[in-house]
Amino acid sequence: MNFYLTYVLVASALFAFTALFTLFALYSERKISAFIQDRLGPMEVGKYGSLQAFADILKMLQKEFIIPTAADKILFILAPIIIFVSVYLGFAALPWAPGLIPASLNLGVFYIFAILSIETLGILMAGWGSNNKYALLGSMRSVAQMVSYEIPAGISLLSVVMISQSLNLQEITIRQGILSSEAVNFLGIWDVKAIGGILSWNVFQAPHLILAYIIYFIASLAECNRAPFDIPEAESELIGGFHVEYSGLRFAFIFLAEYSMMFLVGMIGVVLFLGGWNSPLPNVGSVSLANWTTGIGWGIFWILFKTLSVVAIQIWIRWTLPRFRVDQLMSFCWKILTPLAFLCMLISGIWRLTMM
């Protein structure tokens, strides 16, 4: 009975976190975009407009459920649930601090990619079930984009797995700091296990992983349908993309999944490339900064700080770069990102055999 209670509490905590993060991200996106465009953003509802996101959610909750007459009702109703649940379940395998992980899986990396691929099915269901040509076009674009960009993203993550020799996300994180039971070599030559800090992150253990992370970050933008890869939701062409027929709480679930996905892909990159919950501060002589800033509380702080920084960059890019055309998007994936990802994987194999 206690096990079931624990599962319910953990699931509730993760759902509460995704909901709160979405509210925070909505407000942050408006304020960051306003700053970039020299505007004020929301400022009337609450102090500095801080209650605007709550007002929007309240408005959505009051809207009625509308199902188009010609829609496939079962697919139309199930699609937002599948989209959100596929993203929500991805949080289960992510480590938040030393000894703090909802589900420690030996195949954590594989699990996350498998569970996130289900979102593609939900998006296709939303477009097809709406029986709307704009929604169908948006969903087909989204599926083609997500399936294509999963390839360079997956290969770049394999580059890290080959260096770490593990699919367990908690083990990969531990091997990037002072808690590692193995040697941690900066650039493959200098053991910095006792020093810890930023020097022990994967991108500095094997410098080609910096390129792998850039590839992953770009591909993750496409996975989230974020600009400049927001073709599936192109308002000027498709009215709103695959979710054009959705309103009220159903639209809120799709929106919740999109912002949760931003945090999820950001956190995956942080865990695999940027040290996860490990402190960026090193031990310098008798000043043991890494030792002092490692633990459950500090781990949660560092993982949130790093991931929210990545989310801020995602928002910054959205309000800076123009949207790709469809042909540009596909050419960039197959002609540039995928070959570079394969190159990183090849270098990882050579690096593992010769430097570690």
Coordinates of C-alpha atoms in Angstrom, one line a residue:
M1 CA 0.0 0.0 0.0
N2 CA 2.9 2.4 0.8
F3 CA 4.4 1.7 -2.6
Y4 CA 1.2 2.8 -4.3
L5 CA 1.0 5.9 -2.1
T6 CA 4.6 6.8 -3.1
Y7 CA 3.8 6.4 -6.8
V8 CA 0.7 8.6 -6.5
L9 CA 2.7 11.3 -4.6
V10 CA 5.6 11.3 -7.0
A11 CA 3.2 11.4 -10.0
S12 CA 1.3 14.3 -8.4
A13 CA 4.5 16.2 -7.6
L14 CA 5.7 15.8 -11.3
F15 CA 2.3 17.0 -12.6
A16 CA 2.3 20.0 -10.2
F17 CA 5.8 20.9 -11.3
T18 CA 4.8 20.8 -15.0
A19 CA 1.8 23.0 -14.4
L20 CA 3.7 25.5 -12.3
F21 CA 6.6 25.6 -14.8
T22 CA 4.1 26.2 -17.7
L23 CA 2.7 29.2 -15.8
F24 CA 6.2 30.5 -15.1
A25 CA 7.3 29.9 -18.7
L26 CA 4.3 31.7 -20.1
Y27 CA 5.1 34.8 -18.1
S28 CA 8.8 34.5 -18.8
E29 CA 8.2 34.2 -22.6
R30 CA 6.1 37.3 -22.6
K31 CA 8.6 39.3 -20.5
I32 CA 11.7 38.1 -22.4
S33 CA 10.0 38.7 -25.8
A34 CA 9.0 42.2 -24.7
F35 CA 12.5 43.0 -23.5
I36 CA 14.0 41.8 -26.8
Q37 CA 11.4 43.9 -28.8
D38 CA 11.7 46.9 -26.5
R39 CA 8.2 46.5 -25.1
L40 CA 6.8 46.2 -21.5
G41 CA 4.9 43.0 -21.8
P42 CA 2.1 42.2 -19.4
M43 CA 1.9 44.6 -16.5
E44 CA -1.7 45.2 -15.7
V45 CA -2.9 41.9 -14.1
G46 CA -1.0 41.6 -10.8
K47 CA 2.4 43.1 -9.9
Y48 CA 4.4 43.5 -13.1
G49 CA 1.7 41.4 -14.9
S50 CA 2.6 38.3 -12.8
L51 CA -1.0 37.1 -12.6
Q52 CA -1.6 37.3 -16.4
A53 CA -0.8 33.6 -16.9
F54 CA -3.2 32.6 -14.1
A55 CA -5.9 34.8 -15.8
D56 CA -5.3 33.0 -19.1
I57 CA -5.6 29.6 -17.5
L58 CA -8.8 30.6 -15.7
K59 CA -10.2 31.8 -19.0
M60 CA -9.4 28.5 -20.7
L61 CA -11.0 26.5 -17.9
Q62 CA -14.3 28.4 -18.4
K63 CA -14.5 27.7 -22.2
E64 CA -16.8 25.0 -23.4
F65 CA -15.6 21.8 -25.1
I66 CA -16.3 22.2 -28.9
I67 CA -16.0 19.1 -31.1
P68 CA -16.4 19.9 -34.9
T69 CA -19.4 18.1 -36.5
A70 CA -17.2 16.2 -39.0
A71 CA -14.4 15.3 -36.6
D72 CA -13.5 11.8 -35.5
K73 CA -14.7 12.2 -31.9
I74 CA -12.6 9.5 -30.3
L75 CA -9.3 10.6 -32.0
F76 CA -10.1 14.2 -31.4
I77 CA -10.7 13.7 -27.6
L78 CA -7.8 11.3 -27.1
A79 CA -5.1 13.3 -29.0
P80 CA -4.4 16.0 -26.3
I81 CA -4.2 13.4 -23.6
I82 CA -1.7 11.2 -25.5
I83 CA 0.4 14.3 -26.4
F84 CA 0.6 15.4 -22.7
V85 CA 1.0 12.0 -21.2
S86 CA 3.9 11.1 -23.5
V87 CA 5.8 14.2 -22.4
Y88 CA 4.8 13.9 -18.8
L89 CA 6.0 10.3 -18.5
G90 CA 9.4 11.4 -19.8
F91 CA 10.1 13.1 -16.5
A92 CA 10.0 9.8 -14.6
A93 CA 13.6 8.8 -15.6
L94 CA 15.3 12.2 -15.0
P95 CA 17.6 12.6 -12.0
W96 CA 17.0 15.7 -9.9
A97 CA 19.8 15.3 -7.3
P98 CA 22.1 12.6 -5.8
G99 CA 19.8 9.8 -4.8
L100 CA 16.7 11.7 -6.0
I101 CA 15.2 10.2 -9.2
P102 CA 11.5 9.1 -9.7
A103 CA 12.5 5.9 -11.5
S104 CA 16.1 4.8 -11.8
L105 CA 16.1 2.9 -15.1
N106 CA 19.1 1.1 -16.5
L107 CA 17.8 2.0 -20.0
G108 CA 16.9 5.6 -19.1
V109 CA 18.1 7.2 -22.3
F110 CA 16.3 4.6 -24.4
Y111 CA 13.1 4.9 -22.3
I112 CA 12.9 8.7 -22.8
F113 CA 13.3 8.5 -26.6
A114 CA 10.8 5.7 -26.8
I115 CA 8.2 7.5 -24.7
L116 CA 8.6 10.8 -26.4
S117 CA 8.1 9.2 -29.8
I118 CA 4.5 8.6 -28.8
E119 CA 3.9 12.3 -28.9
T120 CA 4.2 12.1 -32.7
L121 CA 1.2 9.7 -32.7
G122 CA -0.9 12.1 -30.6
I123 CA -0.1 15.0 -33.0
L124 CA -1.1 13.0 -36.0
M125 CA -4.3 11.9 -34.2
A126 CA -5.1 15.6 -33.5
G127 CA -4.7 16.6 -37.2
W128 CA -6.5 13.6 -38.6
G129 CA -9.3 13.6 -36.0
S130 CA -10.0 17.3 -36.5
N131 CA -11.0 16.6 -40.1
N132 CA -9.6 20.1 -41.0
K133 CA -7.2 20.6 -43.9
Y134 CA -5.1 23.1 -42.0
A135 CA -4.9 20.8 -38.9
L136 CA -4.0 17.8 -41.1
L137 CA -1.3 19.8 -42.9
G138 CA 0.1 21.0 -39.6
S139 CA 0.2 17.5 -38.1
M140 CA 1.8 16.0 -41.2
R141 CA 4.5 18.7 -41.1
S142 CA 5.0 18.1 -37.4
V143 CA 5.4 14.4 -37.8
A144 CA 7.8 14.7 -40.7
Q145 CA 9.9 17.3 -38.7
M146 CA 9.9 15.4 -35.4
V147 CA 10.8 12.0 -37.0
S148 CA 13.6 13.6 -39.1
Y149 CA 15.1 15.6 -36.2
E150 CA 14.9 12.6 -33.8
I151 CA 17.7 11.0 -35.8
P152 CA 20.5 13.6 -35.3
A153 CA 19.3 14.1 -31.7
G154 CA 19.4 10.4 -30.9
I155 CA 22.8 10.0 -32.6
S156 CA 24.3 12.9 -30.7
L157 CA 23.0 11.4 -27.4
L158 CA 24.6 8.1 -28.4
S159 CA 27.9 10.0 -28.6
V160 CA 27.6 10.6 -24.8
V161 CA 26.5 7.1 -24.1
M162 CA 29.6 5.7 -25.8
I163 CA 31.8 7.9 -23.6
S164 CA 29.9 7.2 -20.4
Q165 CA 29.3 3.5 -21.2
S166 CA 25.8 3.6 -19.6
L167 CA 22.2 4.3 -20.5
N168 CA 21.3 5.1 -16.8
L169 CA 20.9 8.9 -16.5
Q170 CA 21.8 8.9 -12.8
E171 CA 25.0 7.0 -13.5
I172 CA 25.9 9.3 -16.4
T173 CA 25.4 12.3 -14.1
I174 CA 27.5 10.8 -11.2
R175 CA 30.4 10.3 -13.6
Q176 CA 30.5 14.1 -14.2
G177 CA 31.5 15.2 -10.7
I178 CA 33.3 14.5 -7.5
L179 CA 31.0 11.6 -6.6
S180 CA 32.3 9.5 -9.5
S181 CA 33.8 6.2 -8.6
E182 CA 36.0 6.3 -11.8
A183 CA 38.6 8.7 -13.1
V184 CA 37.2 11.9 -14.6
N185 CA 39.6 13.1 -17.3
F186 CA 39.5 16.7 -18.5
L187 CA 40.2 16.5 -22.3
G188 CA 41.0 12.9 -21.7
I189 CA 44.4 13.6 -20.1
W190 CA 44.0 15.3 -16.7
D191 CA 42.1 13.5 -13.8
V192 CA 39.9 16.2 -12.3
K193 CA 37.7 13.8 -10.1
A194 CA 38.9 15.5 -6.9
I195 CA 38.5 19.0 -8.4
G196 CA 35.0 18.5 -9.9
G197 CA 33.1 21.5 -11.1
I198 CA 32.7 22.5 -14.7
L199 CA 35.9 20.7 -15.8
S200 CA 34.3 17.3 -15.1
W201 CA 31.3 17.8 -17.4
N202 CA 31.0 15.5 -20.4
V203 CA 31.5 18.4 -22.9
F204 CA 35.0 19.0 -21.3
Q205 CA 35.9 15.3 -20.8
A206 CA 35.6 14.9 -24.6
P207 CA 35.6 18.3 -26.4
H208 CA 33.8 17.0 -29.5
L209 CA 30.7 16.6 -27.3
I210 CA 30.4 20.4 -27.5
L211 CA 29.5 20.0 -31.1
A212 CA 27.2 17.0 -30.2
Y213 CA 25.4 19.2 -27.7
I214 CA 24.9 22.0 -30.2
I215 CA 23.4 19.4 -32.6
Y216 CA 21.2 18.1 -29.9
F217 CA 20.0 21.6 -28.9
I218 CA 19.1 22.5 -32.4
A219 CA 17.3 19.2 -32.9
S220 CA 15.5 19.7 -29.6
L221 CA 14.1 23.0 -30.8
A222 CA 12.6 21.1 -33.8
E223 CA 11.2 18.4 -31.4
C224 CA 9.4 21.2 -29.4
N225 CA 8.1 22.9 -32.6
R226 CA 9.9 26.0 -31.4
A227 CA 11.1 28.8 -33.8
P228 CA 12.8 28.7 -36.1
F229 CA 11.3 25.2 -36.5
D230 CA 7.6 26.2 -35.7
I231 CA 6.4 25.4 -39.3
P232 CA 3.7 23.0 -37.9
E233 CA 2.1 25.9 -36.0
A234 CA 2.7 28.6 -38.7
E235 CA -0.1 31.1 -37.9
S236 CA 0.3 32.9 -41.2
E237 CA -0.1 29.7 -43.2
L238 CA -2.1 27.2 -41.1
I239 CA -4.1 29.4 -38.7
G240 CA -2.6 27.5 -35.8
G241 CA -1.5 24.1 -37.0
F242 CA -2.6 20.8 -35.8
H243 CA -4.4 22.2 -32.7
V244 CA -6.5 24.8 -34.7
E245 CA -9.8 23.1 -33.8
Y246 CA -9.0 22.8 -30.1
S247 CA -10.3 25.1 -27.4
G248 CA -10.6 25.3 -23.6
L249 CA -9.0 22.6 -21.5
R250 CA -8.0 20.4 -24.5
F251 CA -6.0 23.3 -26.0
A252 CA -4.5 23.8 -22.5
F253 CA -3.2 20.2 -22.4
I254 CA -1.5 20.7 -25.8
F255 CA 0.0 24.0 -24.5
L256 CA 1.0 22.3 -21.3
A257 CA 2.8 19.5 -23.2
E258 CA 4.6 22.0 -25.4
Y259 CA 6.1 24.0 -22.5
S260 CA 6.8 20.8 -20.5
M261 CA 8.6 19.5 -23.6
M262 CA 10.8 22.6 -23.6
F263 CA 11.9 21.9 -20.0
L264 CA 12.3 18.1 -20.6
V265 CA 14.6 18.4 -23.7
G266 CA 16.5 21.1 -21.9
M267 CA 17.0 18.9 -18.8
I268 CA 18.0 15.9 -20.9
G269 CA 20.8 18.0 -22.5
V270 CA 21.9 19.3 -19.1
V271 CA 22.0 15.7 -17.6
L272 CA 23.9 14.2 -20.5
F273 CA 26.3 17.1 -21.5
L274 CA 26.4 19.8 -18.8
G275 CA 26.9 17.9 -15.6
G276 CA 23.3 17.4 -14.5
W277 CA 22.9 18.2 -10.8
N278 CA 26.7 18.5 -10.3
S279 CA 28.0 21.8 -9.2
P280 CA 29.9 24.0 -11.7
L281 CA 32.1 25.2 -8.9
P282 CA 35.5 23.4 -8.5
N283 CA 37.5 22.5 -5.4
V284 CA 40.4 24.9 -5.4
G285 CA 43.1 24.0 -2.8
S286 CA 41.5 24.1 0.7
V287 CA 38.4 25.9 -0.6
S288 CA 36.2 22.9 -1.4
L289 CA 33.4 24.6 -3.4
A290 CA 32.4 21.5 -5.2
N291 CA 32.1 19.5 -1.9
W292 CA 30.1 22.3 -0.2
T293 CA 27.7 22.7 -3.2
T294 CA 26.9 19.1 -3.7
G295 CA 23.8 17.4 -2.1
I296 CA 20.1 17.0 -2.6
G297 CA 19.2 20.7 -2.1
W298 CA 22.1 21.9 -4.1
G299 CA 21.4 19.3 -6.8
I300 CA 17.9 20.5 -7.3
F301 CA 19.1 24.1 -7.4
W302 CA 21.8 23.4 -10.0
I303 CA 19.5 21.2 -12.3
L304 CA 16.8 23.9 -12.2
F305 CA 19.3 26.7 -12.8
K306 CA 21.0 25.0 -15.8
T307 CA 17.7 23.9 -17.3
L308 CA 15.9 27.2 -16.9
S309 CA 18.9 28.9 -18.5
V310 CA 18.5 26.6 -21.5
V311 CA 14.8 27.4 -21.6
A312 CA 15.6 31.1 -21.6
I313 CA 17.9 30.6 -24.6
Q314 CA 15.0 28.7 -26.4
I315 CA 12.7 31.7 -25.8
W316 CA 15.4 34.1 -26.9
I317 CA 15.9 32.2 -30.2
R318 CA 12.2 32.2 -30.9
W319 CA 12.0 36.0 -30.8
T320 CA 15.2 36.5 -32.8
L321 CA 15.4 34.1 -35.8
P322 CA 12.9 33.9 -38.7
R323 CA 11.1 30.7 -39.5
F324 CA 12.6 28.1 -41.9
R325 CA 10.9 27.1 -45.1
V326 CA 10.0 23.4 -45.2
D327 CA 12.7 22.5 -47.7
Q328 CA 15.3 24.5 -45.7
L329 CA 14.2 22.6 -42.6
M330 CA 14.6 19.2 -44.1
S331 CA 17.8 20.0 -46.0
F332 CA 19.4 21.3 -42.7
C333 CA 18.5 18.1 -40.9
W334 CA 19.6 15.5 -43.5
K335 CA 22.5 17.4 -45.1
I336 CA 24.1 19.1 -42.1
L337 CA 23.0 17.9 -38.7
T338 CA 22.8 14.1 -39.4
P339 CA 26.3 13.8 -41.0
L340 CA 27.8 15.9 -38.2
A341 CA 26.0 13.7 -35.6
F342 CA 27.4 10.6 -37.2
L343 CA 30.9 12.2 -37.2
C344 CA 30.5 12.9 -33.4
M345 CA 29.5 9.3 -32.8
L346 CA 32.6 8.1 -34.8
I347 CA 34.9 10.4 -32.8
S348 CA 33.3 9.1 -29.5
G349 CA 34.2 5.6 -30.5
I350 CA 37.8 6.5 -31.3
W351 CA 38.0 8.7 -28.2
R352 CA 36.8 5.9 -25.9
L353 CA 39.3 3.4 -27.3
T354 CA 42.4 5.7 -27.3
M355 CA 41.9 8.3 -24.5
M356 CA 39.9 6.5 -21.8

